[in-house]
């Protein structure tokens, strides 16, 4: 993303201010910096999980923040007004919240939220300019950095020193020391303004980052600084340049990628346990009591728990062995969406190597997300009426962290979106095979025969064959009167769609499902897969199992709970 660059350097004797335009420039410069440093930051990522994606996650988080800020400026493009500082920083924080990736990205989103709280409120008695900048020195920026560090620590269930939290606190403390004393002088003798505050914050963060290997044993053994803290330093350097026009000198690389394979071979079990198998992230709409309950439950399920946000919208991040339980906790607390479940894959010596092969699957409900994740797939949740964009699929392919990826869109309407995502990933050097699965049950069938150990082409052929041999159906509720291949339906009727076409019109779920099963099994079959929705009683699945067993002795039935999904029942016949 190309955003406007900062104007010429300002006079260092003039107090420099953080206004809306500077925030816009900050986002642009931070995105550029993380783009340049992404691979280096990924390479030194050994804590809390050595999965080599901290730089990428921070980049994606800032990219979302930058897009939100651009949207605010675009809204003013046709008029004479410009966005003010509060609107801009709130947009930045909201964009980061909804786009946060990984442990460090989630914490960065909370840091930006803390800054937005202060910068968005301290205007009334400070003599704002037309651009929304706060006139009156760097005190408000120092307070914003302090609030950011404070909120970030509150968001982490078990804060650890030697991480991005330590670097953020050091930046805030250093900025606070630029505040004027009783006689008006600052602690370091600098001109008091936003420029002085950001320079001090950056310097404090740089010193703190260099000290992280001595604070966290796994970093010391690896000989690297904290990856999240290194990313935050890049963001603070961008803030310095946006406010003052001065670009801080580059930071020496923390480690080179070729140095890392032997990084943590000597880690002992007490200091760096292998940890849970899955990373679970989702946005959650709920209230404060719901979040309190969720924190307690997720803290008992896993580690690396970070919950950020507020005002009814939260971003939840946790590492667990039971991905389904983590998602269920979100369902009980409120309404989770944009659910992302990543299998960490094989970890040798706690340094995650890029896997040879992975599967990325789009799923229609939380239950299937957990099921597919347990089978080793990286999942993308498709909410009813909100199919994932190609960017989300590309992000999932990157998160799979493999040389070869099999992509299962599991929806006929996603074929073009999936094809675009596959092309983009191929341009990045990833070998991607797109299997045109048209329903979730076809994806389940493909995943069941997936064997990472065989040749890529052979695996793709086997998975494609399994998907193609699976007929699919779903039961849906008609929204209006319309003509179908099975006749005229009325609003509220149950529609039995087989291979995408309406084949049965009914009024009662079980009876309609039985008719659909009869139609599908008339052509033969060995296995029936039933995926039942959240509100469907267990008695329906039991009745359909008996129906298949009584009428088709040689046919087996398997039942999965799909959670919240657009159709109450999905059916597959192999």
PDB file of N, CA and C in Angstrom, residues 435 437-438 442 445 463-471:
ATOM      1  N   UNK A 435      -8.153 -27.617  -5.388  1.00  0.00           N
ATOM      2  CA  UNK A 435      -9.127 -28.674  -5.659  1.00  0.00           C
ATOM      3  C   UNK A 435     -10.507 -28.034  -5.607  1.00  0.00           C
ATOM      4  N   UNK A 437     -13.486 -28.147  -4.676  1.00  0.00           N
ATOM      5  CA  UNK A 437     -14.557 -28.691  -3.836  1.00  0.00           C
ATOM      6  C   UNK A 437     -15.704 -27.700  -3.753  1.00  0.00           C
ATOM      7  N   UNK A 438     -16.918 -28.200  -3.909  1.00  0.00           N
ATOM      8  CA  UNK A 438     -18.094 -27.331  -3.953  1.00  0.00           C
ATOM      9  C   UNK A 438     -18.919 -27.358  -2.670  1.00  0.00           C
ATOM     10  N   UNK A 442     -17.400 -32.476   0.689  1.00  0.00           N
ATOM     11  CA  UNK A 442     -16.377 -32.874  -0.275  1.00  0.00           C
ATOM     12  C   UNK A 442     -14.985 -32.571   0.280  1.00  0.00           C
ATOM     13  N   UNK A 445     -14.095 -35.287   2.743  1.00  0.00           N
ATOM     14  CA  UNK A 445     -13.690 -36.500   2.038  1.00  0.00           C
ATOM     15  C   UNK A 445     -12.266 -36.374   1.511  1.00  0.00           C
ATOM     16  N   UNK A 463      -6.926 -36.760  -3.439  1.00  0.00           N
ATOM     17  CA  UNK A 463      -7.880 -35.882  -2.764  1.00  0.00           C
ATOM     18  C   UNK A 463      -8.953 -35.406  -3.737  1.00  0.00           C
ATOM     19  N   UNK A 464      -8.554 -35.108  -4.962  1.00  0.00           N
ATOM     20  CA  UNK A 464      -9.525 -34.682  -5.975  1.00  0.00           C
ATOM     21  C   UNK A 464     -10.506 -35.805  -6.281  1.00  0.00           C
ATOM     22  N   UNK A 465      -9.995 -37.021  -6.376  1.00  0.00           N
ATOM     23  CA  UNK A 465     -10.849 -38.172  -6.655  1.00  0.00           C
ATOM     24  C   UNK A 465     -11.858 -38.398  -5.533  1.00  0.00           C
ATOM     25  N   UNK A 466     -11.390 -38.303  -4.280  1.00  0.00           N
ATOM     26  CA  UNK A 466     -12.296 -38.497  -3.142  1.00  0.00           C
ATOM     27  C   UNK A 466     -13.381 -37.431  -3.108  1.00  0.00           C
ATOM     28  N   UNK A 467     -12.991 -36.174  -3.393  1.00  0.00           N
ATOM     29  CA  UNK A 467     -13.979 -35.091  -3.403  1.00  0.00           C
ATOM     30  C   UNK A 467     -14.984 -35.295  -4.532  1.00  0.00           C
ATOM     31  N   UNK A 468     -14.482 -35.683  -5.713  1.00  0.00           N
ATOM     32  CA  UNK A 468     -15.372 -35.872  -6.852  1.00  0.00           C
ATOM     33  C   UNK A 468     -16.328 -37.031  -6.690  1.00  0.00           C
ATOM     34  N   UNK A 469     -15.944 -38.013  -5.881  1.00  0.00           N
ATOM     35  CA  UNK A 469     -16.803 -39.175  -5.667  1.00  0.00           C
ATOM     36  C   UNK A 469     -17.835 -38.939  -4.581  1.00  0.00           C
ATOM     37  N   UNK A 470     -17.849 -37.752  -4.014  1.00  0.00           N
ATOM     38  CA  UNK A 470     -18.778 -37.435  -2.928  1.00  0.00           C
ATOM     39  C   UNK A 470     -19.899 -36.537  -3.441  1.00  0.00           C
ATOM     40  N   UNK A 471     -21.106 -37.079  -3.459  1.00  0.00           N
ATOM     41  CA  UNK A 471     -22.266 -36.246  -3.778  1.00  0.00           C
ATOM     42  C   UNK A 471     -22.620 -35.442  -2.528  1.00  0.00           C
TER      43      UNK A 471
END
